[in-house]
Coordinates of C-alpha atoms and ligand atoms in Angstrom, one line a residue:
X24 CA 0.0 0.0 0.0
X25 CA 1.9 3.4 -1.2
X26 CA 0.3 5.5 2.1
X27 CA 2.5 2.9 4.3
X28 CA 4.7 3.1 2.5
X29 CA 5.5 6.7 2.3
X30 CA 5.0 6.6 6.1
X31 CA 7.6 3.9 6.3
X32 CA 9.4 6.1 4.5
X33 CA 9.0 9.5 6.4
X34 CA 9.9 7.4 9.8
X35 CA 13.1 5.8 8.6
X36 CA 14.2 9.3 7.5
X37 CA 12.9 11.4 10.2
X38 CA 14.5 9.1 13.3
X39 CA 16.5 6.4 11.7
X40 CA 13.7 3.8 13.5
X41 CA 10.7 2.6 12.1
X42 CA 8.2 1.7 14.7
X43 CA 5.2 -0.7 14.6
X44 CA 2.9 0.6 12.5
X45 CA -0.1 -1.5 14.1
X46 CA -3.1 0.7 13.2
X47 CA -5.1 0.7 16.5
X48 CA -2.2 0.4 19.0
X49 CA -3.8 -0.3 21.9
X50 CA -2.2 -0.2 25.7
X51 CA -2.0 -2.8 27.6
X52 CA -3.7 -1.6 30.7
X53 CA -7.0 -1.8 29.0
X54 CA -7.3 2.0 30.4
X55 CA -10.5 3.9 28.8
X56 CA -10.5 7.7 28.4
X57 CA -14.4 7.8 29.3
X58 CA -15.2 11.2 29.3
X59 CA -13.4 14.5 27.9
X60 CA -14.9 18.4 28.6
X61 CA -13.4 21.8 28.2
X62 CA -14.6 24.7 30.2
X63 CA -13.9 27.7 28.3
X64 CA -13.7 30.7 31.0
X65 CA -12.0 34.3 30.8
X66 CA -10.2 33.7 34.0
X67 CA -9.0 30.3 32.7
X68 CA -9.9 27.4 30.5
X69 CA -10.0 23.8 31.8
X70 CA -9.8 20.9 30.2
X71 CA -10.6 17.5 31.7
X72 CA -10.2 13.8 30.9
X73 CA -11.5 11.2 32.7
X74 CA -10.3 7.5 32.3
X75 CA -11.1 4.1 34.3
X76 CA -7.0 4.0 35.6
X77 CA -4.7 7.1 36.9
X78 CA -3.4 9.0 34.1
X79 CA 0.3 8.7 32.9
X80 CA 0.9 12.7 31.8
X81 CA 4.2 14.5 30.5
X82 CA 3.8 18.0 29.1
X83 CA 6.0 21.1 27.0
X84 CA 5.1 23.7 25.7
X85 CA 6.4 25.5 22.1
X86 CA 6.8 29.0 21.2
X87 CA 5.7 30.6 17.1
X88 CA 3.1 29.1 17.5
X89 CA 2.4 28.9 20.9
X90 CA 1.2 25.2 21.4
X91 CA 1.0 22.9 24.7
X92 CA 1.7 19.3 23.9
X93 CA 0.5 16.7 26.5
X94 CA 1.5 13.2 25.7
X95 CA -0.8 10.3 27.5
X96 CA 0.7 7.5 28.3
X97 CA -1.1 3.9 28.5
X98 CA -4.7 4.9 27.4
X99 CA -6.5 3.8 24.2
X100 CA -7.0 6.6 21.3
X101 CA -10.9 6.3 21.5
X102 CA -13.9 8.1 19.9
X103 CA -14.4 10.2 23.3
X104 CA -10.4 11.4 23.3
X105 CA -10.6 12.5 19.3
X106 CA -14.1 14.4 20.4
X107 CA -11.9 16.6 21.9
X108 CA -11.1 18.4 18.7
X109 CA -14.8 19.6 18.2
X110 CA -15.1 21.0 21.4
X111 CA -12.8 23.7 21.4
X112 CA -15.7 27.0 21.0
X113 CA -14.5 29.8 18.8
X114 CA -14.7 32.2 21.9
X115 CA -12.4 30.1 24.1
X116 CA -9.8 32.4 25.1
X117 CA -6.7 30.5 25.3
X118 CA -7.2 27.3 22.9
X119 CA -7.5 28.2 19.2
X120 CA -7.9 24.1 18.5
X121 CA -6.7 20.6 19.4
X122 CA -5.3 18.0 17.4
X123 CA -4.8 14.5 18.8
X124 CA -2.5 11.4 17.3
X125 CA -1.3 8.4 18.1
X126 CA 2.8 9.2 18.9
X127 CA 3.8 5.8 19.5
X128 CA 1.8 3.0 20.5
X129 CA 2.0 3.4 24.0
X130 CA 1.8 7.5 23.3
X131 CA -1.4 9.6 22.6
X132 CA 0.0 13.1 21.7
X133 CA -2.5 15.8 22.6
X134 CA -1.2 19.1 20.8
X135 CA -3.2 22.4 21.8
X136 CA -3.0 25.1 19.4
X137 CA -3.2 28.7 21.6
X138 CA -4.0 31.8 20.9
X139 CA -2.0 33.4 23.5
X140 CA 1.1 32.9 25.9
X141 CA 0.1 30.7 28.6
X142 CA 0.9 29.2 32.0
X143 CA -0.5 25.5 31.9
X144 CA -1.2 24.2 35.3
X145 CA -1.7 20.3 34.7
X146 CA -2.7 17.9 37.9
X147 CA -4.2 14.3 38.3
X148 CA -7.4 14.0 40.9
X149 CA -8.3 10.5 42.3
X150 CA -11.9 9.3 41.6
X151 CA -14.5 11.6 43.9
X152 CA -18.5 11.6 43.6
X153 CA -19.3 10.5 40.1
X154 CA -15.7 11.2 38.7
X155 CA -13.3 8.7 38.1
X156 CA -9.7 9.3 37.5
X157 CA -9.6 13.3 35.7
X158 CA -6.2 14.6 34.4
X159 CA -6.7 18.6 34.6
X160 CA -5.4 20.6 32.2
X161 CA -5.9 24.3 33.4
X162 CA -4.3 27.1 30.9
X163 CA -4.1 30.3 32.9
X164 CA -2.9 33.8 31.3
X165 CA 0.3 34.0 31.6
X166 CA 1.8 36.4 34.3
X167 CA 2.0 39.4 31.5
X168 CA -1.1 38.7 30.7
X169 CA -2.7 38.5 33.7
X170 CA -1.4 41.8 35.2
X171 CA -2.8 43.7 32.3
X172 CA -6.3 41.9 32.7
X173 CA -6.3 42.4 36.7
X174 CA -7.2 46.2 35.8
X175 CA -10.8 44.8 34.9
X176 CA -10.7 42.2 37.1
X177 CA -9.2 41.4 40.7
X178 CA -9.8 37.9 40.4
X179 CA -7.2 37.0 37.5
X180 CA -4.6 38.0 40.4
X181 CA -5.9 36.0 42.8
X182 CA -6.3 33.2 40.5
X183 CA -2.4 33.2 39.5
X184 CA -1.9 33.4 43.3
X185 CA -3.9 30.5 44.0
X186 CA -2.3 28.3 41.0
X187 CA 1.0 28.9 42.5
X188 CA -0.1 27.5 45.7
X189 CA -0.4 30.6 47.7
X190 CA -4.1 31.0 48.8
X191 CA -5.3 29.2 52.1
X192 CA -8.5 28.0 52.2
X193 CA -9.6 30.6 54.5
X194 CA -8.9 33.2 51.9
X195 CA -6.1 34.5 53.4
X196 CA -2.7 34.5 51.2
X197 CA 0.1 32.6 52.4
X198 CA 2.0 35.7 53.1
X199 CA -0.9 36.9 55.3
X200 CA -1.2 33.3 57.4
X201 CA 2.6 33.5 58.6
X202 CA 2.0 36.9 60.1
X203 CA -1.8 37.1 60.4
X204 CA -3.4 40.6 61.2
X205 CA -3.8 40.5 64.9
X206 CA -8.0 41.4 65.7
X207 CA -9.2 44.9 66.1
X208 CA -8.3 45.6 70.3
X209 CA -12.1 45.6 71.4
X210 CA -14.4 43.3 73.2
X211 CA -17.0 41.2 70.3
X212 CA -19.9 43.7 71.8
X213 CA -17.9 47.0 71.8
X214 CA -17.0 46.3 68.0
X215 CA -18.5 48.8 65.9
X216 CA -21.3 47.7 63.4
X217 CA -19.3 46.4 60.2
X218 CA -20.2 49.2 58.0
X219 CA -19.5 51.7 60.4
X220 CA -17.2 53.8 57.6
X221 CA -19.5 52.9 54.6
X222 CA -22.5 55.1 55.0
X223 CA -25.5 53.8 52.3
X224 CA -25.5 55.7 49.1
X225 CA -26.7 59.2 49.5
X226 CA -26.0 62.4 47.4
X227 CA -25.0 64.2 50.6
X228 CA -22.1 61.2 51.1
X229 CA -21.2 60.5 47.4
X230 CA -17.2 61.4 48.2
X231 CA -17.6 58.6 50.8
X232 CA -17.3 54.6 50.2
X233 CA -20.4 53.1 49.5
X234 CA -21.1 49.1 51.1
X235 CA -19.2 46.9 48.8
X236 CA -21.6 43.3 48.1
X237 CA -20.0 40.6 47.3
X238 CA -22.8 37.8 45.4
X239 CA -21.3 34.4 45.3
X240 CA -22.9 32.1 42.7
X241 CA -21.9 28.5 44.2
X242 CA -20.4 25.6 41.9
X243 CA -19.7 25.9 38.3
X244 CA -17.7 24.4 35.8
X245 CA -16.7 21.0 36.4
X246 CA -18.7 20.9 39.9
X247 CA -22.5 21.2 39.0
X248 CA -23.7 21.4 42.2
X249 CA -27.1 19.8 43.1
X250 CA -29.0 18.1 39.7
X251 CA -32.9 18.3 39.7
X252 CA -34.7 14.9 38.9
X253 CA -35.7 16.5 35.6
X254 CA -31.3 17.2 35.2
X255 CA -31.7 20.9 35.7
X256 CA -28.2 22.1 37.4
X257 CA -27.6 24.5 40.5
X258 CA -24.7 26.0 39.2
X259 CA -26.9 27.7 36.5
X260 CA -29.8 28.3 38.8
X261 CA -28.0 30.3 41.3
X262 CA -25.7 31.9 38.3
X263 CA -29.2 33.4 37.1
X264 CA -30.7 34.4 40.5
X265 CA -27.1 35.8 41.1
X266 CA -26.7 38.2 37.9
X267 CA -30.6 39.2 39.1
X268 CA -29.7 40.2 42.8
X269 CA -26.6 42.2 40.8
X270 CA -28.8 43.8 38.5
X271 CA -31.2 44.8 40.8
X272 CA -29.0 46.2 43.7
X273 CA -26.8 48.3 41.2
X274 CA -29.8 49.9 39.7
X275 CA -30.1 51.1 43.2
X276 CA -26.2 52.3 43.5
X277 CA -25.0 49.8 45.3
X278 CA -21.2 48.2 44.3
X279 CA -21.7 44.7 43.8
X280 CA -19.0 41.9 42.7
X281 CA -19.8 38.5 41.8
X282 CA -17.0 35.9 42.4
X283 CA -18.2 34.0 39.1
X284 CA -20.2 35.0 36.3
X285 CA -19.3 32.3 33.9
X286 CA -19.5 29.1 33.5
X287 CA -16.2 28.7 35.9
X288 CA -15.1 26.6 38.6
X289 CA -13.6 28.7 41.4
X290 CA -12.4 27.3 44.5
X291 CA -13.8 28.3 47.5
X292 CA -10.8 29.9 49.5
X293 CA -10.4 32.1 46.1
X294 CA -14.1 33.3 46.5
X295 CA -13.3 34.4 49.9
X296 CA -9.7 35.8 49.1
X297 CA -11.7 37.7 46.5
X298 CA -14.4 39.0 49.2
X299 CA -11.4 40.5 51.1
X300 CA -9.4 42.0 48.5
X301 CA -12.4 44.0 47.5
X302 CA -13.2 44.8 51.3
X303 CA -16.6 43.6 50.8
X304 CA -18.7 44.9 53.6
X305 CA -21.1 41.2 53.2
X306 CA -20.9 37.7 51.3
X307 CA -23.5 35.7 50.3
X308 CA -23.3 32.8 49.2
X309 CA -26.4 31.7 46.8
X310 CA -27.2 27.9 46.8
X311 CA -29.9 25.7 45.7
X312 CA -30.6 22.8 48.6
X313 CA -30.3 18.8 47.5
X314 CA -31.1 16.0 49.9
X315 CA -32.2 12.4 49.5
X316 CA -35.4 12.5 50.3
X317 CA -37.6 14.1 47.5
X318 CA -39.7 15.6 49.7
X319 CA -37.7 17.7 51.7
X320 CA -38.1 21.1 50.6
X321 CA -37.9 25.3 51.8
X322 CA -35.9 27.7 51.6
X323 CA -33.3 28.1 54.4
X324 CA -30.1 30.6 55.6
X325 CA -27.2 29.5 56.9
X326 CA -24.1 31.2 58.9
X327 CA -20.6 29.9 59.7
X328 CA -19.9 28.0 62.9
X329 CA -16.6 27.8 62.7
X330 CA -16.4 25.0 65.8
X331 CA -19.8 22.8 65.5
X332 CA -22.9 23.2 64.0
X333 CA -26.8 23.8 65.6
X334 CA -28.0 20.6 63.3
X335 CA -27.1 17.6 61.6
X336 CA -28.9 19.0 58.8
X337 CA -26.3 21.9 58.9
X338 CA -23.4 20.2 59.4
X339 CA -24.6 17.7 56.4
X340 CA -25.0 20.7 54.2
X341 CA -21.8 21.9 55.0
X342 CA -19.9 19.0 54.4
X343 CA -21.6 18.2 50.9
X344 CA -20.8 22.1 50.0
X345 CA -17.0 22.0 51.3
X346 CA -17.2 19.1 49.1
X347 CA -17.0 21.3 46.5
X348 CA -13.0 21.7 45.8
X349 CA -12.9 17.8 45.4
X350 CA -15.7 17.9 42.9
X351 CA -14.7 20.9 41.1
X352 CA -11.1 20.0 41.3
X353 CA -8.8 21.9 43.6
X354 CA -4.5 21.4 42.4
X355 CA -3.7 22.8 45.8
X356 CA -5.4 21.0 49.2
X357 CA -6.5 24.0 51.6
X358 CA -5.5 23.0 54.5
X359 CA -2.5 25.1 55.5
X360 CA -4.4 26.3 59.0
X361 CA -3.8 29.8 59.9
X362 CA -3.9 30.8 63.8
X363 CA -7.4 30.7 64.2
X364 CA -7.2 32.1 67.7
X365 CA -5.8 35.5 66.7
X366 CA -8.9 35.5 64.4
X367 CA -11.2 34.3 67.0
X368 CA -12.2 38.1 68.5
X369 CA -13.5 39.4 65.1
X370 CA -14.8 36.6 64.2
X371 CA -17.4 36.6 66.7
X372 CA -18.4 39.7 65.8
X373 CA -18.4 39.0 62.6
X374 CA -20.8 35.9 63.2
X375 CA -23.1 38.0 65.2
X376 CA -23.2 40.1 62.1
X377 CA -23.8 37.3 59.7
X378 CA -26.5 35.8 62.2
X379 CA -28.4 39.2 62.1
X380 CA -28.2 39.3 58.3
X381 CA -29.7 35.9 58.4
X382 CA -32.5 37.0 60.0
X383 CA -33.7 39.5 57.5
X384 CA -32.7 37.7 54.7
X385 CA -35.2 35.3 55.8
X386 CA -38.2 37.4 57.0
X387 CA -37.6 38.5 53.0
X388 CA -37.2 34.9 51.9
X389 CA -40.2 33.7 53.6
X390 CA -42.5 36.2 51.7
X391 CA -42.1 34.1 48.6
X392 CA -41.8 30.7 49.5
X393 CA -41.9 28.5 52.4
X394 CA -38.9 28.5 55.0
X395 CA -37.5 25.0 55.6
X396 CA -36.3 25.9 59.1
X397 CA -37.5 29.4 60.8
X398 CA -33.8 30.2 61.8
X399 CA -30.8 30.8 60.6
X400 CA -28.4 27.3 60.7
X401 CA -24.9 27.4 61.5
X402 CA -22.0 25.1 60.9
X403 CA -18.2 24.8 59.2
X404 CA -19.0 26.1 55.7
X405 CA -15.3 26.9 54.2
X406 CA -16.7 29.5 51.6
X407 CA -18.4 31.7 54.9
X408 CA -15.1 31.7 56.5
X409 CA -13.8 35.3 55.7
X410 CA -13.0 36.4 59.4
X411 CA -14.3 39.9 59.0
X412 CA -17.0 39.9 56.3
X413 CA -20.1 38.8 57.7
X414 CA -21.2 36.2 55.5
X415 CA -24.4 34.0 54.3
X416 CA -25.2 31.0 52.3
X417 CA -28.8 30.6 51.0
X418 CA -30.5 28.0 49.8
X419 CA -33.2 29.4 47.6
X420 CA -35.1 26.1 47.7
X421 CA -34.6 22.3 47.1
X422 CA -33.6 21.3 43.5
X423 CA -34.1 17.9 44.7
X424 CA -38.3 18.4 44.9
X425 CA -39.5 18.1 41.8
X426 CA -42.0 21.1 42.4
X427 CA -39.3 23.4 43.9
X428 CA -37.2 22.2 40.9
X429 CA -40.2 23.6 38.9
X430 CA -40.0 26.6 40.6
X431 CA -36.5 27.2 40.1
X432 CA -36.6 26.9 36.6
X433 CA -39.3 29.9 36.2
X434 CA -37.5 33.8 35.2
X435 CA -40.6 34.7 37.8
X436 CA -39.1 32.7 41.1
X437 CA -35.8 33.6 39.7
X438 CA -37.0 37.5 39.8
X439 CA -38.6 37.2 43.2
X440 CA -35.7 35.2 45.1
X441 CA -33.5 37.9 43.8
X442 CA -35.6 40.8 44.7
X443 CA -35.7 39.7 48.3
X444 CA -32.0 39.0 48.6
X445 CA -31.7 42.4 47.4
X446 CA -34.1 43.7 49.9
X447 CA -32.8 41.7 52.6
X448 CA -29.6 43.5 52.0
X449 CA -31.0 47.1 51.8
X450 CA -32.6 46.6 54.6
X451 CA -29.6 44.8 56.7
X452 CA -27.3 48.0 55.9
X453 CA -29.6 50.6 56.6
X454 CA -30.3 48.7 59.9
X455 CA -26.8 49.0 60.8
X456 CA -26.6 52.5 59.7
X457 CA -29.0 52.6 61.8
X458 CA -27.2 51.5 65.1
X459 CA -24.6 53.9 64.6
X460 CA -26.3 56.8 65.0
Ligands
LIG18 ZN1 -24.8 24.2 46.6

């Protein structure tokens, strides 16, 4: 046949060697690439590939062009690797396109074709929830690139930060945990309300700071969150509601940040390093609840405990939502503990803050749908662990009842959830504008 033999041909002269030219090599660990995505994000783009055995990796990259070659080593070239290819989106930021060959019969060559410099952060993640064995693949801006983005937006430096290893979970940077800020010098009741210097909005005030909000869409990316029986996902759910509460609270002049408004998975000490850098005066977290039982259902706010929690319920929740870095797929393990005493003064206060922002968040809630729980629930949740933000997670109702899953899936729940987060937060800083007069 000529085409084997010009390949013949090409191999002799290109190496000197002429390899088996078996058409379907196939390893012989019978490993299965079963599942390949790419997230395509502004912050970063992800690529993932799941296979039935650990994943054998090397990587390089080349300059003109700018490519990033990943060769696999061990695994089958399948239908699923070489579907790859057609999922690369015109609008993905970093990959321009993706070719995939077999090297050598134990070598699957993936070569990324970029549209910009990169830095490639590439990790393996043991089998968690419904994942099996994922190689990540995470091209991040490179440095130059990433300074000249930060301008727009805070959290490309944070995210460079955090893919170098130097973000704790509690959103503090490393730099901040060896020397962390000792507490402000007063008792939890003498501290001052936390938006003592950030009157509200007010033509009289403009030259002063106005409240900063931070709106925290949980999940995205590779970590749906909760899935409806009829497969709708929480991470697009509260993405929605999120962009609403935004929408509606700037119209009224308020500066409001959301950690994600994409399609992205963010870990959660970056969505509390991000709170901080932007000295957000509150946090909330916006969640839709999943439990086993269909018929569990409400709507329901919940505060950090940093120590316990006042349910099992609670501390359930928080352990299937701190599950969210093994799920989404976290390079870095958060657990470099900072001194949590020297923290322990303001963040008393700062509970006490979050507990009375719970309150009104659900007197709002409970206008337009039931409240699973009358009171606001407290336990370990990592993303409400900022020690000086007072800070929220609410779980708009259960995606796990089919009719709250209904619900949740209407632009009209949608509008009203958001309209009473957005309340409950007017109505939480004028009350402590309030109390300091
Ligand atoms: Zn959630």
């Amino acid at each position: 046949m000529p085409i084997i033999t010009r390949r013949k041909l090409l191999l002799a002269s290109a190496g000197g060697l002429i390899i088996s030219l078996t058409p379907f090599a196939r390893a012989s660990t019978g490993a299965d690439i079963v599942a390949s995505r790419i997230w395509p994000a502004t912050a970063y783009t992800r690529v993932t590939l799941e296979s039935t055995s650990p994943i054998q990796y090397k990587y390089f990259q080349l300059t003109a062009p700018n490519r990033l070659v990943i060769d696999i080593q061990g695994e089958a070239n399948n239908q699923v690797l070489r579907e790859l290819s057609q999922k690369v989106l015109p609008l993905d930021p970093y990959i321009a396109s993706v070719r995939i060959g077999q090297f050598n019969p134990e070598t699957i060559r993936i070569v990324m074709d970029l549209k910009t410099t990169v830095n490639p952060q590439i990790f393996t993640l043991q089998p968690v929830a419904n994942f099996k064995n994922r190689l990540v693949i995470d091209l991040y801006p490179s440095t130059s690139v990433a300074l000249a983005q930060e301008a727009n937006d805070p959290l490309m430096a944070l995210l460079q930060d955090y893919s170098h290893g130097k973000i704790n979970s509690d959103g503090t940077t490393l730099a901040q945990a060896a020397a962390p800020t000792p507490p402000v010098p007063t008792t939890p009741a003498a501290k001052p309300p936390v938006i003592d210097q950030t009157p509200l909005p007010s033509k009289s005030n403009t030259n002063k700071r106005q409240p900063v909000i931070m709106i925290d869409p949980g999940h995205g990316g590779e970590d749906p969150g909760a899935t409806g029986p009829s497969g709708l996902h929480e991470k697009n759910v509260v993405l929605a509601i999120a962009r609403e509460v935004k929408k509606q609270l700037d119209a009224q002049g308020y500066r409001t940040y959301m950690t994600r408004n994409e399609d992205i998975f963010i870990p959660l000490g970056v969505r509390v390093a991000k709170a901080r850098k932007l000295k957000a005066d509150l946090f909330m977290s916006i969640h839709a609840d999943a439990f086993t039982n269909p018929s569990a259902k409400g709507t329901g706010v919940y505060a950090l405990n940093p120590k316990g929690a006042t349910s099992a319920a609670a501390k359930y929740l928080a352990q299937t939502q701190n599950a969210a870095d093994a799920i989404g797929g976290v390079q870095y393990s958060s657990d470099k503990n900072v001194n949590n005493t020297l923290f322990d003064l303001t963040q008393t206060a700062t509970i006490n803050d979050s507990l009375k922002l719970g309150k009104i968040m659900l007197n709002h809630l409970g206008q337009i749908n039931k409240l699973h729980k009358g009171t606001v629930d407290q336990a370990n949740f990592a993303v409400l662990k900022a020690p000086d933000i007072p800070s929220i997670l609410i779980e708009t109702a259960f995606i796990s009842n089919p009719t709250e899953e209904k619900l949740l899936s209407t632009d009209a729940f949608r509008q009203k959830a958001a309209t009473s987060i957005a309340n409950g937060v007017k109505d939480y800083l004028s009350g402590a504008v309030l109390a300091r007069r």
